Short mmCIF file of C-alpha atoms in Angstrom, two decimals:
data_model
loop_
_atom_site.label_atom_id
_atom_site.label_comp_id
_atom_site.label_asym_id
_atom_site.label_seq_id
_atom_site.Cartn_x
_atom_site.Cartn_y
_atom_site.Cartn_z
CA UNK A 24 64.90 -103.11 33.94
CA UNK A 25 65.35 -100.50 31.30
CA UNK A 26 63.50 -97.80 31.26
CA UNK A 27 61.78 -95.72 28.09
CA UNK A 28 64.47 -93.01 28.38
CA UNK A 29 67.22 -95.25 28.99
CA UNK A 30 66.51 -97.28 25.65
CA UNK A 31 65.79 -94.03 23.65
CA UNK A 32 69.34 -92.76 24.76
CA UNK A 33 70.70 -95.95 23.88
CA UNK A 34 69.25 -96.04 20.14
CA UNK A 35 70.17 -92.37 19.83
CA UNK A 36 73.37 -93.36 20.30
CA UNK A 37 73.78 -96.46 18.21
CA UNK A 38 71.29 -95.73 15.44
CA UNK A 39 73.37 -94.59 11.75
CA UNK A 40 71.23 -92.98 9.21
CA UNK A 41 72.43 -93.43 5.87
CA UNK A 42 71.54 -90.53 3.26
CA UNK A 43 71.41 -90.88 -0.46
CA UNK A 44 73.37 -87.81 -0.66
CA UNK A 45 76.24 -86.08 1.47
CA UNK A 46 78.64 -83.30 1.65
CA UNK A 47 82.10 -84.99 0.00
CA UNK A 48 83.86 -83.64 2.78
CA UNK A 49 81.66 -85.92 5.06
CA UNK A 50 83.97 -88.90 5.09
CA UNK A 51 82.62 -90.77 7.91
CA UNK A 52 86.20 -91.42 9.87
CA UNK A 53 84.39 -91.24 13.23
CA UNK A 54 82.00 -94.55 11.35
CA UNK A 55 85.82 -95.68 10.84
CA UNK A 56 86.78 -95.45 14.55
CA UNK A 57 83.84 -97.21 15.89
CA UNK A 58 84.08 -100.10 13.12
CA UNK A 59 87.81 -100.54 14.23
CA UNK A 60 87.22 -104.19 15.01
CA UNK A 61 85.66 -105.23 11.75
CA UNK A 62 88.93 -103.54 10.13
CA UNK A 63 91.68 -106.11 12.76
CA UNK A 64 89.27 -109.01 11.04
CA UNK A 65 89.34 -107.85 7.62
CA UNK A 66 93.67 -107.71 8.54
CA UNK A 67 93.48 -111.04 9.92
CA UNK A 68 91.34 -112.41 6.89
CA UNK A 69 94.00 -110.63 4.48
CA UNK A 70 96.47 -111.97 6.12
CA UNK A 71 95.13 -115.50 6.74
CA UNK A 72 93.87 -116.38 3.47
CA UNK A 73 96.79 -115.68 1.19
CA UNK A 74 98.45 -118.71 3.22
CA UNK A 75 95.81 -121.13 3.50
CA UNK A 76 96.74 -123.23 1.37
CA UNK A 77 100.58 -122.41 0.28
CA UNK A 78 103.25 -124.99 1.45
CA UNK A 79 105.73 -122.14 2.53
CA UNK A 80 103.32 -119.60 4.21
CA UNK A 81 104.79 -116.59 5.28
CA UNK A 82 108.13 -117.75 4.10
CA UNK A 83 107.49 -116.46 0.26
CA UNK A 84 108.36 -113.17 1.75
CA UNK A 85 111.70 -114.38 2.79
CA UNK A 86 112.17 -115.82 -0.87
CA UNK A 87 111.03 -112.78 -2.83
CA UNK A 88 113.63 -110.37 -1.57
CA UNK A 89 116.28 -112.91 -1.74
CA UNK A 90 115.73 -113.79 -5.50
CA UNK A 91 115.44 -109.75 -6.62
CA UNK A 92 118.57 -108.68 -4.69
CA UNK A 93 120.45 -111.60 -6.00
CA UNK A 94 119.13 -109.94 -9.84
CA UNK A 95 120.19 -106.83 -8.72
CA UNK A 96 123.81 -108.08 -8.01
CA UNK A 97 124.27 -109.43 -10.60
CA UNK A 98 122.46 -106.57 -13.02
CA UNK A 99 123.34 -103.52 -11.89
CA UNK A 100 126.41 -104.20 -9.36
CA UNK A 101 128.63 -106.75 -11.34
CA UNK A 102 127.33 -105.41 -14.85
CA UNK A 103 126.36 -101.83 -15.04
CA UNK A 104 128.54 -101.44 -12.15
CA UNK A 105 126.69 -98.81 -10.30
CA UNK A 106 127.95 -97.60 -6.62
CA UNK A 107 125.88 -98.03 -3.51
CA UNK A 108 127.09 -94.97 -1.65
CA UNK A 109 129.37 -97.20 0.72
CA UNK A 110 126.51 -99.25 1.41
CA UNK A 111 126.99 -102.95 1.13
CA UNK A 112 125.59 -104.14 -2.36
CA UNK A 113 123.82 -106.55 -0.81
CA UNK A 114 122.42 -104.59 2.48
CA UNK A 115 121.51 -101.36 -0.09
CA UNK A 116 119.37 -103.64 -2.79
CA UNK A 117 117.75 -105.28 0.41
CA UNK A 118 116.62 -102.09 2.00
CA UNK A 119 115.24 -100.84 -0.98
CA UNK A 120 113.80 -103.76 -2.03
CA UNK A 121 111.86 -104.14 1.15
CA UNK A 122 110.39 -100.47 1.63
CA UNK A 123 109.72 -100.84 -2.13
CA UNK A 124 107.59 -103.81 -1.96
CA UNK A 125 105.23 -102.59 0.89
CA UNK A 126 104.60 -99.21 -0.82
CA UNK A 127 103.76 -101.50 -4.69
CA UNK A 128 101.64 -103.82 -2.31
CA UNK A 129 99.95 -101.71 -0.69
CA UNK A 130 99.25 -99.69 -4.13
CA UNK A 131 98.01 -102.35 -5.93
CA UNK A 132 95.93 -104.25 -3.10
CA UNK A 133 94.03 -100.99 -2.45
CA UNK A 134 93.57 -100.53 -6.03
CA UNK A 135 91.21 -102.78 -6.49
CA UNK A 136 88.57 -102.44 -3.31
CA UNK A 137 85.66 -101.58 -5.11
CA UNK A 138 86.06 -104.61 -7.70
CA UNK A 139 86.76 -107.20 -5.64
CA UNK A 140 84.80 -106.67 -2.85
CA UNK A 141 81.56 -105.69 -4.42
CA UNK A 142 79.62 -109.17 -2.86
CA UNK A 143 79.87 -107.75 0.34
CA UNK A 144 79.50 -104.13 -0.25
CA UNK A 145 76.23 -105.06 -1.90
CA UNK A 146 74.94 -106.94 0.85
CA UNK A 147 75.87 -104.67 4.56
CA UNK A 148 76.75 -101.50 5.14
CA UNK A 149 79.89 -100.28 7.00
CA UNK A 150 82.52 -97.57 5.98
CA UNK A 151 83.94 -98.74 2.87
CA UNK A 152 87.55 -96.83 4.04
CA UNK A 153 87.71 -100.15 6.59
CA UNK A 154 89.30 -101.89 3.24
CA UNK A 155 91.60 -100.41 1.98
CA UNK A 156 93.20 -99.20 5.71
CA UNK A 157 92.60 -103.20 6.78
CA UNK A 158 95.17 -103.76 3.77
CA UNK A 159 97.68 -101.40 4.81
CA UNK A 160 97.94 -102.43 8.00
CA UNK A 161 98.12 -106.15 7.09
CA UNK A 162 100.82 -105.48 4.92
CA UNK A 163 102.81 -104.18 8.05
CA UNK A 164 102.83 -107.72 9.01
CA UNK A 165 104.65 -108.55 5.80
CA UNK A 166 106.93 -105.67 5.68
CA UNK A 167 107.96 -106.81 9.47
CA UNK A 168 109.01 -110.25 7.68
CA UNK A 169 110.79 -108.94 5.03
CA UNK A 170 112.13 -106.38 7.40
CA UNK A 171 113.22 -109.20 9.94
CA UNK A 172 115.20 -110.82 6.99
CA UNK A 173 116.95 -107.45 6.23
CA UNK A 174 118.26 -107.64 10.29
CA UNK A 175 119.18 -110.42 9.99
CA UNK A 176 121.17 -110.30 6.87
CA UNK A 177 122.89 -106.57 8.80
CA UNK A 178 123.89 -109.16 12.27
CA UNK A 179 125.53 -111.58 9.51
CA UNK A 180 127.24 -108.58 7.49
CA UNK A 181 128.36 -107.10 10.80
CA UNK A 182 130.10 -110.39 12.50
CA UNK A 183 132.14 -110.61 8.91
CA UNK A 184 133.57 -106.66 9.14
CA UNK A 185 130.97 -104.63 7.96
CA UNK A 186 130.40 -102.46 10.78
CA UNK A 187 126.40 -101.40 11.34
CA UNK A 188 125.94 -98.68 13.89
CA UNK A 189 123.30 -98.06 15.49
CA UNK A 190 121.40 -94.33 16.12
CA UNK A 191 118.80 -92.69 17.06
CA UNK A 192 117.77 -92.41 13.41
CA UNK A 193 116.67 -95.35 13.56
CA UNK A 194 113.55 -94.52 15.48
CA UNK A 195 111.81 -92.31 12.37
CA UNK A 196 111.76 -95.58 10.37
CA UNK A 197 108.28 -96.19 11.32
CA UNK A 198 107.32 -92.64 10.61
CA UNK A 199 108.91 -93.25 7.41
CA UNK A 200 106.96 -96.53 6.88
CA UNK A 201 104.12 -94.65 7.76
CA UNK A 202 104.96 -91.74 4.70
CA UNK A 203 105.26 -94.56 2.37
CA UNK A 204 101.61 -96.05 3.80
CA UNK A 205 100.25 -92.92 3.34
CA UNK A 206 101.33 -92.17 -0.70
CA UNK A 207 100.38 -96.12 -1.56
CA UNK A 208 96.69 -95.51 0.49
CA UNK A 209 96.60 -92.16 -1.30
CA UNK A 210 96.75 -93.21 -4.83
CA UNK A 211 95.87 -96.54 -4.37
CA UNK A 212 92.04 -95.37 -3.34
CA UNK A 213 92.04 -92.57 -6.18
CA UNK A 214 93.21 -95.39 -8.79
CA UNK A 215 90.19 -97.63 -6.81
CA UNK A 216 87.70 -94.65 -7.65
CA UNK A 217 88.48 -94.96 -10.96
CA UNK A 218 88.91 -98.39 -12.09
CA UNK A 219 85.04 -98.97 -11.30
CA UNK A 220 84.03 -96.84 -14.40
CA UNK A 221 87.06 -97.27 -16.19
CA UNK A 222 88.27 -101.08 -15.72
CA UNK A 223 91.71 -100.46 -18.74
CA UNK A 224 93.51 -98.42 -15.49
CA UNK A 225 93.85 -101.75 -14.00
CA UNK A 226 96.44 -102.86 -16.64
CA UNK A 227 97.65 -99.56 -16.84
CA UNK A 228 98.75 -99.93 -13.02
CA UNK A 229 100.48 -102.97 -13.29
CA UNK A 230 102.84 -101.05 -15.69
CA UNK A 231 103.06 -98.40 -13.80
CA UNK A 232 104.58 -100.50 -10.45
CA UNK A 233 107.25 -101.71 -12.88
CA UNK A 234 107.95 -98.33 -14.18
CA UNK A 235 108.10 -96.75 -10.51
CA UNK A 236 110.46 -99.03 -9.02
CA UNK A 237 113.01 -97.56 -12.08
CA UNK A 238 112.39 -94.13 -11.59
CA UNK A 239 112.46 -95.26 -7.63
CA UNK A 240 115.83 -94.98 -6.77
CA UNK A 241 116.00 -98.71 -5.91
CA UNK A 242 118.56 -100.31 -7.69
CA UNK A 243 121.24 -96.88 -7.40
CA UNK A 244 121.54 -93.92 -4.87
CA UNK A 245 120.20 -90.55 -5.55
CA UNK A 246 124.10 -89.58 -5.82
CA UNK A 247 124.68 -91.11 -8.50
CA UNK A 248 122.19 -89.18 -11.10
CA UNK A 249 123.88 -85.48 -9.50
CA UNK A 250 125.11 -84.88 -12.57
CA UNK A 251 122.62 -86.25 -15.10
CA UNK A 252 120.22 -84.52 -17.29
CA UNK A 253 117.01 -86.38 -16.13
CA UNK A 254 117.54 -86.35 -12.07
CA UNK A 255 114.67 -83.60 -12.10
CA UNK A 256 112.34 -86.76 -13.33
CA UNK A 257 113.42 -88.73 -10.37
CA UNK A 258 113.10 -85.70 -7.62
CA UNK A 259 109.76 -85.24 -9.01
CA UNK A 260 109.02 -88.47 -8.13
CA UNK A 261 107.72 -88.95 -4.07
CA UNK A 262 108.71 -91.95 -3.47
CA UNK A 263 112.66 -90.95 -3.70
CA UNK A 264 113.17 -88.71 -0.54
CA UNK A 265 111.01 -91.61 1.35
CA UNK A 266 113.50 -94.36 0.08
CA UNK A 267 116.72 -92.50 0.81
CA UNK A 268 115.51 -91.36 3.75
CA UNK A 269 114.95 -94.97 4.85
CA UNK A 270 118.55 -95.81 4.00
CA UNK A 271 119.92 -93.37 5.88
CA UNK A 272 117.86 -94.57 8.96
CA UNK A 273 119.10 -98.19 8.85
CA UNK A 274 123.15 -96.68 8.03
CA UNK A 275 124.03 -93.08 8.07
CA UNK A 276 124.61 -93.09 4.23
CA UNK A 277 122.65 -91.49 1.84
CA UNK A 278 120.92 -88.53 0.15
CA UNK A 279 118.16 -86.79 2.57
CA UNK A 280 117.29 -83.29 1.47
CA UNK A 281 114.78 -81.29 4.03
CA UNK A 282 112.80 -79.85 0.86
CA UNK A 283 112.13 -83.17 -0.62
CA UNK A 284 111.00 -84.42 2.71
CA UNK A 285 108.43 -81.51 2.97
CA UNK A 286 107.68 -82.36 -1.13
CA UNK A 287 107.09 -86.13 -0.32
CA UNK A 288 105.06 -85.52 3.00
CA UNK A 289 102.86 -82.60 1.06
CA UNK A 290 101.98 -84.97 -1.97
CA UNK A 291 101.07 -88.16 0.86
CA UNK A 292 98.22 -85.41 2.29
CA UNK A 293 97.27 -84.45 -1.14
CA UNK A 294 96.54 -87.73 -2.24
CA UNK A 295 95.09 -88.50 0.87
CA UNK A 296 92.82 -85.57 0.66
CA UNK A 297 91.82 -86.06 -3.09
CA UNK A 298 91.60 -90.33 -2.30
CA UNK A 299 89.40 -89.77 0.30
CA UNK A 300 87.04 -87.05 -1.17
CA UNK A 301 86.59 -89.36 -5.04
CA UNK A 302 86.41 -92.48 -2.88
CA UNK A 303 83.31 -91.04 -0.60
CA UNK A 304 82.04 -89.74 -3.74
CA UNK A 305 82.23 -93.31 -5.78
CA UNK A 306 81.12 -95.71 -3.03
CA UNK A 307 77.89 -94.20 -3.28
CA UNK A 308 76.84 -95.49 -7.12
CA UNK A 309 79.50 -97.94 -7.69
CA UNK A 310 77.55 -100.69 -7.59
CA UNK A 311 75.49 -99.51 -10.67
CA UNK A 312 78.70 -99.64 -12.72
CA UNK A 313 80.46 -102.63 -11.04
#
């Protein structure tokens, strides 16, 4: 039998009061931590329901990257001839292809919390941060598929002569993947904040994804714009040192320079800091303007 005191510590302890206003620096990531398993069901519903009712499932993420390097072999290896930096064509428009398409997923996924999940922000309270991290961790899954594909295209390459080796680089490919989680949570939140007063960024964003991926480099190495006018455009960008650096993980070729690491890592804690912060700010009167 519980006791008075025993029930008073008990709602003490699991009672939340929710204030009209708060400091924006109070973000609520202990609310996060304690919510942790409505986020895994939010991944498994994110996951789930894309597939539902698809005849190939999961297996769209093997076609995807197939069909785009294929484009890119035939664009910009047998046409504008552009070197891979001794990678294999096919292995370097694969890697970048893959780390590409979970940073524009994750981007554009998070983009759009506020909008389309107003129905059930309007009805029950829990931190609204449980989105858009539920999305980047479901799109791990996906990244691990297209990421599977990219092994096994590397075991194929390697049993007809081109040698992979493995090293010990390979084990900061998940802080990598974790950089590139970071920039697409980042901005994706900020452009979330946004977008609920100011719906036009919305089509604004799908241009942008297209225009990143070119000034991403992608499709060439960082080597091969050394000696070109515009390069500073490109080492402005964060995204590069991430994607080179995730080359030269997976095969000892490539561009990594120390500063641009420390550029790259600095803008993911910005955004973070500035996504967080607008987002805690917005969540509170979005629903007026939704």
């Amino acid at each position: 039998m519980q006791t008075a005191e025993n029930i008073k510590t008990q709602e003490e302890h699991w009672d939340l009061e929710i204030k009209p206003k708060t400091n924006l620096l109070d973000l609520h990531l202990q609310d996060v931590w304690h919510y942790r398993d409505l986020m895994w069901l939010f991944v498994r519903r994110d996951f789930v329901a894309q597939y539902k009712q698809t005849v190939l499932g999961p297996v769209w993420h093997f076609i995807q990257p197939i069909l785009t390097t294929i484009m890119f072999l035939l664009v910009f290896g047998k046409i504008a001839k552009i070197p891979t930096d001794g990678i294999n064509p096919t292995l370097f428009y694969m890697s970048g292809i893959t780390i590409w398409n979970y940073f524009s997923t994750c981007l554009t996924s998070t983009s759009n919390t506020f909008t389309s999940n107003a129905a059930i922000f309007g009805k029950v309270y829990f931190p609204r941060l449980v989105i858009p991290l539920s999305v980047v961790i479901s799109n791990i899954v996906k990244f691990g598929i297209q990421f599977l594909l990219l092994l096994v295209v590397m075991i194929y390459m390697q049993f007809n002569g081109y040698p992979i080796h493995l090293s010990w680089y390979w084990l900061t490919i998940p802080l990598i993947l974790a950089l590139m989680a970071g920039i697409g949570l980042g901005m994706g939140i900020i452009i979330s904040s946004v977008t609920t007063k100011y719906r036009d960024f919305t089509v604004l964003l799908g241009f942008a994804v297209q225009l990143g991926m070119y000034i991403t480099p992608i499709a060439y190495p960082l080597s091969y714009l050394r000696n070109k006018s515009y390069k500073w455009v490109i080492d402005l960008n964060p995204l590069t040192a991430v994607t080179e650096a995730f080359r030269f993980a997976l095969f000892g070729k490539g561009t990594v320079d120390p500063n641009a690491m420390i550029y790259s890592i600095a803008f993911m804690f910005v955004v973070l800091f500035v996504g967080a912060i607008l987002f805690n700010k917005v969540e509170k009167t979005f629903m007026d303007t939704v």
